[in-house]
mmCIF file of C-alpha atoms in Angstrom:
data_model
loop_
_atom_site.group_PDB
_atom_site.id
_atom_site.type_symbol
_atom_site.label_atom_id
_atom_site.label_comp_id
_atom_site.label_asym_id
_atom_site.label_seq_id
_atom_site.Cartn_x
_atom_site.Cartn_y
_atom_site.Cartn_z
ATOM 1 C CA MET A 1 -22.336 19.692 8.225
ATOM 2 C CA SER A 2 -20.435 16.423 8.296
ATOM 3 C CA ALA A 3 -16.709 16.119 7.783
ATOM 4 C CA VAL A 4 -15.410 13.699 5.196
ATOM 5 C CA MET A 5 -12.939 11.356 6.831
ATOM 6 C CA GLU A 6 -9.955 10.113 4.892
ATOM 7 C CA PRO A 7 -9.347 6.369 5.227
ATOM 8 C CA VAL A 8 -6.521 5.309 7.517
ATOM 9 C CA PHE A 9 -5.932 1.964 5.792
ATOM 10 C CA LEU A 10 -6.132 0.734 2.205
ATOM 11 C CA THR A 11 -6.800 -2.732 0.897
ATOM 12 C CA VAL A 12 -4.056 -4.438 -1.092
ATOM 13 C CA GLU A 13 -6.048 -3.717 -4.256
ATOM 14 C CA GLU A 14 -6.424 -0.022 -3.375
ATOM 15 C CA ALA A 15 -2.710 0.305 -2.560
ATOM 16 C CA ALA A 16 -1.812 -1.405 -5.847
ATOM 17 C CA GLY A 17 -4.051 1.010 -7.736
ATOM 18 C CA ALA A 18 -2.643 4.044 -5.943
ATOM 19 C CA LEU A 19 0.929 2.958 -6.702
ATOM 20 C CA ARG A 20 0.056 1.658 -10.194
ATOM 21 C CA ILE A 21 1.590 -1.725 -9.508
ATOM 22 C CA SER A 22 0.122 -5.223 -9.342
ATOM 23 C CA ARG A 23 -1.378 -6.894 -6.282
ATOM 24 C CA THR A 24 1.425 -9.452 -6.493
ATOM 25 C CA ARG A 25 4.022 -6.668 -6.324
ATOM 26 C CA VAL A 26 2.286 -5.199 -3.243
ATOM 27 C CA PHE A 27 2.430 -8.597 -1.529
ATOM 28 C CA ASP A 28 6.128 -8.885 -2.482
ATOM 29 C CA LEU A 29 6.810 -5.465 -0.940
ATOM 30 C CA ILE A 30 4.954 -6.474 2.228
ATOM 31 C CA ARG A 31 6.812 -9.801 2.413
ATOM 32 C CA THR A 32 10.201 -8.049 2.091
ATOM 33 C CA ASN A 33 9.231 -5.404 4.692
ATOM 34 C CA ARG A 34 9.484 -2.564 2.164
ATOM 35 C CA LEU A 35 5.813 -1.668 2.609
ATOM 36 C CA PRO A 36 4.401 -1.863 6.140
ATOM 37 C CA SER A 37 1.044 -3.526 6.626
ATOM 38 C CA ARG A 38 -1.268 -4.708 9.368
ATOM 39 C CA LYS A 39 -3.408 -7.797 9.735
ATOM 40 C CA LEU A 40 -6.925 -6.959 10.853
ATOM 41 C CA GLY A 41 -8.386 -10.370 11.503
ATOM 42 C CA ARG A 42 -7.859 -12.251 8.246
ATOM 43 C CA LEU A 43 -7.548 -9.050 6.223
ATOM 44 C CA ARG A 44 -4.292 -7.375 5.198
ATOM 45 C CA ARG A 45 -4.372 -3.567 5.268
ATOM 46 C CA ILE A 46 -1.747 -0.980 4.356
ATOM 47 C CA PRO A 47 -1.637 2.386 6.146
ATOM 48 C CA VAL A 48 -2.305 5.320 3.802
ATOM 49 C CA SER A 49 0.756 7.038 5.287
ATOM 50 C CA ALA A 50 2.951 4.069 4.283
ATOM 51 C CA VAL A 51 1.667 4.205 0.696
ATOM 52 C CA ARG A 52 2.381 7.951 0.551
ATOM 53 C CA GLU A 53 5.895 7.519 1.937
ATOM 54 C CA PHE A 54 6.620 4.663 -0.457
ATOM 55 C CA ALA A 55 5.392 6.711 -3.430
ATOM 56 C CA LYS A 56 7.378 9.755 -2.311
ATOM 57 C CA ALA A 57 10.571 7.691 -2.011
ATOM 58 C CA GLY A 58 10.057 6.404 -5.551
ATOM 59 C CA ASP A 59 11.341 3.001 -4.452
ATOM 60 C CA HIS A 60 9.243 0.791 -6.691
ATOM 61 C CA GLY A 61 11.963 -1.781 -7.145
ATOM 62 C CA GLU A 62 12.924 -3.452 -10.354
ATOM 63 C CA GLY A 63 10.378 -3.423 -13.104
ATOM 64 C CA ARG A 64 10.379 -4.662 -16.659
ATOM 65 C CA ARG A 65 13.281 -3.574 -18.797
#
């Protein structure tokens, strides 16, 4: 029996989908240090735990009005 491992990191696209925001918004959140991320070589990855905490806080910033 093999255990299913949960991913530790998400791509920018996966994080955007999980948070239901655009890729551009994810990059804005990373740039303003509101969403932690890591560079793995040339790739930008967001820890799953950071996405969960961000979603739990409900701090999605200013949207359309």
